[in-house]
Tab-separated table of C-alpha atoms in Angstrom:
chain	number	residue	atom	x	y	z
F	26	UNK	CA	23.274	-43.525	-7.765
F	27	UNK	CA	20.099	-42.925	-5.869
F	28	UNK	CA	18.586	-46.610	-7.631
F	29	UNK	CA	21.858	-48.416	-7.318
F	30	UNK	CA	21.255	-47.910	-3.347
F	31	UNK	CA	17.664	-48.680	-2.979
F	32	UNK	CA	18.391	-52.150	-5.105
F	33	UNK	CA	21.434	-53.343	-2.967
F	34	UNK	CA	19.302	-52.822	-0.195
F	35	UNK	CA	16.796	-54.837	-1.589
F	36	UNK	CA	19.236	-57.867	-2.645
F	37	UNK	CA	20.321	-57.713	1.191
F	38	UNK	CA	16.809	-57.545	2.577
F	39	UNK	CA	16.015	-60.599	0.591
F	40	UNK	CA	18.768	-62.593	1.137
F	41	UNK	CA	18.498	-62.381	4.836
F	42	UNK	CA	14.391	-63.072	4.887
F	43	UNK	CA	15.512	-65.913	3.202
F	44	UNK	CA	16.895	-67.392	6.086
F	45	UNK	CA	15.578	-70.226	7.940
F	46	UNK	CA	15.395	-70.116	11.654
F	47	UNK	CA	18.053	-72.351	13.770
F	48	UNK	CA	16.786	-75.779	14.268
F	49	UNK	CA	17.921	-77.509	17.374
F	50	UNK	CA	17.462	-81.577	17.672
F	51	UNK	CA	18.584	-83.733	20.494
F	52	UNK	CA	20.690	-86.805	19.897
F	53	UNK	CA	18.901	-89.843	20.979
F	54	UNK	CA	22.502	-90.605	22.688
F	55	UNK	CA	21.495	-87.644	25.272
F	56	UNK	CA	21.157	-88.314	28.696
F	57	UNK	CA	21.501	-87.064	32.648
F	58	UNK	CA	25.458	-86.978	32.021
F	59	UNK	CA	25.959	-86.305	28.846
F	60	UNK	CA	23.942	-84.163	25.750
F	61	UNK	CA	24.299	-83.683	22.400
F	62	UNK	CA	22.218	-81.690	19.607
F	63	UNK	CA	21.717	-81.264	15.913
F	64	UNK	CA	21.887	-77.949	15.043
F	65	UNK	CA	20.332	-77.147	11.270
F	66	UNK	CA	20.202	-73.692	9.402
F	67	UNK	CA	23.476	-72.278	10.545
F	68	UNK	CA	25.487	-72.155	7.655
F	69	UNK	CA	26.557	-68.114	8.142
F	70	UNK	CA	28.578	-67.717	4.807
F	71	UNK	CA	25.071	-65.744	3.657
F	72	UNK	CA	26.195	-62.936	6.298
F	73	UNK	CA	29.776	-63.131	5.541
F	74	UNK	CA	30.652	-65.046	8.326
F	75	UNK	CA	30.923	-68.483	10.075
F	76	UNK	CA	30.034	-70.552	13.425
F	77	UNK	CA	33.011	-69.808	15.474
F	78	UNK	CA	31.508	-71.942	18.751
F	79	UNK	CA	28.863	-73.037	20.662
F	80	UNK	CA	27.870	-72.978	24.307
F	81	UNK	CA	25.587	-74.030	26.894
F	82	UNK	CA	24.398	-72.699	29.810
F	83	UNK	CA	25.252	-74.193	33.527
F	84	UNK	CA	24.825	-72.883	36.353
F	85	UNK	CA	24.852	-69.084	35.002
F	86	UNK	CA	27.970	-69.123	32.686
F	87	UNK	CA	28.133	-70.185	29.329
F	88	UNK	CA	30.434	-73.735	28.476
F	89	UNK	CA	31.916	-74.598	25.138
F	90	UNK	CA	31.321	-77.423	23.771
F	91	UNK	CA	33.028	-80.658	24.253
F	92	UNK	CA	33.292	-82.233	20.757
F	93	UNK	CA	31.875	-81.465	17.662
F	94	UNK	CA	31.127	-83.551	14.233
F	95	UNK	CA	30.199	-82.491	10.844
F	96	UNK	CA	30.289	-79.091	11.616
F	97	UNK	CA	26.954	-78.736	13.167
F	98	UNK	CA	26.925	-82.004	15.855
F	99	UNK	CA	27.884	-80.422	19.037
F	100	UNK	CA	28.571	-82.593	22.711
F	101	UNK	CA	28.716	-81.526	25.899
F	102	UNK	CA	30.263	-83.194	28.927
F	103	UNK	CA	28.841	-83.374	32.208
F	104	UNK	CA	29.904	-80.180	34.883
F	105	UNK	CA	28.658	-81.456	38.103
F	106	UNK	CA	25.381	-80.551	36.543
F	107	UNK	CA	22.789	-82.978	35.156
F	108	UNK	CA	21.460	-82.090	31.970
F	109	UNK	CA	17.733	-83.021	33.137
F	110	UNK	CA	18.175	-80.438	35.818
F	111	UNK	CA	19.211	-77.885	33.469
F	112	UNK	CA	16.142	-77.752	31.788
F	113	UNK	CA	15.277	-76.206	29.717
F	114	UNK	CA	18.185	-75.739	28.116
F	115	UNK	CA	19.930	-72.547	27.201
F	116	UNK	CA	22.313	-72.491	24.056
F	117	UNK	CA	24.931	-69.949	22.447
F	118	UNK	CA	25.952	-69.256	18.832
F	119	UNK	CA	29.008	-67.536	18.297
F	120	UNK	CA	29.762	-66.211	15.093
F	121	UNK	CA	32.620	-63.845	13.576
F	122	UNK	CA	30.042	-60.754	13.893
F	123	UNK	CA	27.702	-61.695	16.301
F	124	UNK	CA	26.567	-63.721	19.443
F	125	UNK	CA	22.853	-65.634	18.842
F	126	UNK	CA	21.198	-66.632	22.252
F	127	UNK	CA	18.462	-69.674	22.730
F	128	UNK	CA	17.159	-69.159	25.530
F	129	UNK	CA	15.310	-72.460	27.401
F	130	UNK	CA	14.961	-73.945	23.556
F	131	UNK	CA	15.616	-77.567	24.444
F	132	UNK	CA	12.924	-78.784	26.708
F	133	UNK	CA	13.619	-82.623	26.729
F	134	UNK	CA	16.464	-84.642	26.613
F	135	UNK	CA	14.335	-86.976	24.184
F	136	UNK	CA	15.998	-88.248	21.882
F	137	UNK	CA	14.552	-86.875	18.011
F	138	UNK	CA	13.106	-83.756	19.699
F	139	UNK	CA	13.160	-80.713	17.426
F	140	UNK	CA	12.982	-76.934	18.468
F	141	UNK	CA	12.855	-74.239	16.042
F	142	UNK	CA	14.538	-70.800	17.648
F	143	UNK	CA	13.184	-67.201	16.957
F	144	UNK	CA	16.549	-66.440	15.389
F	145	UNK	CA	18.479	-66.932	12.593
F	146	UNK	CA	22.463	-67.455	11.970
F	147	UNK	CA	22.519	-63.808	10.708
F	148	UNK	CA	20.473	-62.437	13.238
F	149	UNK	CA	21.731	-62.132	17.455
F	150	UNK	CA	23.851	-59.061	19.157
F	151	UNK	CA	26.706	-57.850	17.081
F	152	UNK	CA	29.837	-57.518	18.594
F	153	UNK	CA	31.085	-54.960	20.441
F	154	UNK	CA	33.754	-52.142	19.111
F	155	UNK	CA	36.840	-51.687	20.906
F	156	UNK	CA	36.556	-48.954	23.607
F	157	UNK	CA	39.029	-46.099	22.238
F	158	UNK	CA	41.808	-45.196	25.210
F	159	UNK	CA	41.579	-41.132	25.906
F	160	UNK	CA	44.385	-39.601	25.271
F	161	UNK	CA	46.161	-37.496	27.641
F	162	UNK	CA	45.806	-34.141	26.184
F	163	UNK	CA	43.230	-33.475	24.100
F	164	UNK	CA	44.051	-32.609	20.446
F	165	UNK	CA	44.457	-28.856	19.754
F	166	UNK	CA	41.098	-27.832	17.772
F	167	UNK	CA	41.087	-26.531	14.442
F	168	UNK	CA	39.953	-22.983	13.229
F	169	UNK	CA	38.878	-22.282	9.855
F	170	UNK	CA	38.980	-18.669	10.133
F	171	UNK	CA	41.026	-16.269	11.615
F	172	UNK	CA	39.297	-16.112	15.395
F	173	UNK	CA	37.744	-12.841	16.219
F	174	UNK	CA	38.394	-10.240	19.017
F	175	UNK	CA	36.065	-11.116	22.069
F	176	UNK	CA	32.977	-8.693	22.425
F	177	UNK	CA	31.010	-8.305	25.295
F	178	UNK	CA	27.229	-7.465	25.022
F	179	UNK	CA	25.168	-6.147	26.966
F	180	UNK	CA	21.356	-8.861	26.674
F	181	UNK	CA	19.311	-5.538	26.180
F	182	UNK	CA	21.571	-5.014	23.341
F	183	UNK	CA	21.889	-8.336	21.561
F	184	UNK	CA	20.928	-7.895	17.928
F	185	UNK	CA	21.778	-10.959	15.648
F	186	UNK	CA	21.556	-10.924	11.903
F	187	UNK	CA	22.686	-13.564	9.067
F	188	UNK	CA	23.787	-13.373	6.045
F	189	UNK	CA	26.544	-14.621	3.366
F	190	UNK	CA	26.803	-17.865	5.402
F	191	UNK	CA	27.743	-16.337	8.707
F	192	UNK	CA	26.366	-15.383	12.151
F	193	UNK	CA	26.855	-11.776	13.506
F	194	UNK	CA	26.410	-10.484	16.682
F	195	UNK	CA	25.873	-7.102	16.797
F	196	UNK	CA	27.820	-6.598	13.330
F	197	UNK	CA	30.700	-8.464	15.027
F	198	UNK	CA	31.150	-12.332	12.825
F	199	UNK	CA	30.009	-14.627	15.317
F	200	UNK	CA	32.199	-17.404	15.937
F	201	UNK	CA	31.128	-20.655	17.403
F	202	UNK	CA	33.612	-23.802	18.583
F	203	UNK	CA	32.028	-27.495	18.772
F	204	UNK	CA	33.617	-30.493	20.617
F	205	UNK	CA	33.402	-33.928	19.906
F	206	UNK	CA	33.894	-36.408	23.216
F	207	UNK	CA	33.247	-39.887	23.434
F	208	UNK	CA	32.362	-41.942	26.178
F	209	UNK	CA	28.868	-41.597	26.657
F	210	UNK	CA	28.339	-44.510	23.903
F	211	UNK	CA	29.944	-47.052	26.250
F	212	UNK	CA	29.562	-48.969	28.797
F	213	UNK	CA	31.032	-46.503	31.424
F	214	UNK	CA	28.154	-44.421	30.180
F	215	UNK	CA	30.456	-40.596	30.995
F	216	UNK	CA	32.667	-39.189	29.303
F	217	UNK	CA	36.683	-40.617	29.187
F	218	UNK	CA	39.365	-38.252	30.518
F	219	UNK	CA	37.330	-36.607	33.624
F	220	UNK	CA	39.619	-38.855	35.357
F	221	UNK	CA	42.715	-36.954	34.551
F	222	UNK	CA	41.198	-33.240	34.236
F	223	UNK	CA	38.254	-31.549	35.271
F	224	UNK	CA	35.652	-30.140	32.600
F	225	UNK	CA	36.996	-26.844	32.612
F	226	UNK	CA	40.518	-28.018	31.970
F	227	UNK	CA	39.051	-29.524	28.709
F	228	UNK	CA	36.930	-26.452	27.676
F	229	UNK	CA	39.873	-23.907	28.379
F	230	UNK	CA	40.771	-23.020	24.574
């Protein structure tokens, strides 16, 4: 099983440094008011995916194309902003499973200029997951074992021992609860349902 593993990997670590990097080339058709570009080596079907658009950058937000040809001859229209002040040129690849960024590639609107990007069609940020919605209650854990009677220790008295796969406190089966909580993994960067209940509120089982 082991082997199976480490070959797959190695299938997929080839395929993918087998890549190319994204070529961009201006159309000689390019000018103050209107753009267009080549782009070469974005065929995604070797990542299981496919170009789902492409945008530009003006004036801080990214624009979709205008009109496209061939499948990789994108246009762009003019948004109050001329192309030759725009440089250089940001562009955006959007696939199925991820979002590629070119950052300032085109430097000219030359007609026949080529610029090679860092990335490839399978490289870029991958998308996002869904942000689960907390629930209103949380669910009722789940005990294994019958719960134990509570004990209370002195700490000059604590003696812990283990054996047959358990904890025990002072030959009293030590019993321990865990909680899984999401939110820190997000964007809100805390944890979802503080909101509706305090800490305790949660913790009170």
């Amino acid at each position: 099983m082991l082997t199976t593993i480490l070959f797959t990997s190695c299938i997929i670590a080839s395929l993918t440094q087998g890549l190319s990097n994204i070529q961009v080339e201006v159309d000689g058709a390019s000018q103050d008011y209107f753009f267009r570009v080549t782009l070469n080596n974005i065929d995604a079907s070797s990542c299981g995916t496919s170009v789902t658009g492409v945008n530009i950058l003006v004036n801080g937000a990214y624009v979709s194309y205008s009109n496209t040809y061939n499948g990789n001859e994108f246009t762009f229209d003019y948004k109050g902003t001329k192309f030759s002040d725009m440089l250089p040129i940001s562009l955006q690849i959007k696939t199925g499973a991820s979002t590629i960024n070119l950052p300032g590639v085109v430097k000219t609107l030359n007609g026949g200029a080529v610029y090679t990007a860092d990335a490839t069609i399978c490289s870029g940020e991958t998308a996002k997951p869904t942000t689960p919605k907390p629930t209103m209650k949380p669910t009722a854990p789940t005990t294994p074992f019958p719960t134990g009677e509570s004990v209370c220790i002195s700490k000059s008295a604590i003696e812990w021992k283990s054996y047959n796969n358990q904890l025990i406190l002072n030959g009293n089966r030590f019993n321990m609860k865990g909680l899984s909580w999401f939110g820190f993994e997000t964007t809100n960067y805390g944890l979802y349902g503080l909101d509706k209940h305090n800490m305790n509120w949660y913790f009170d089982w």
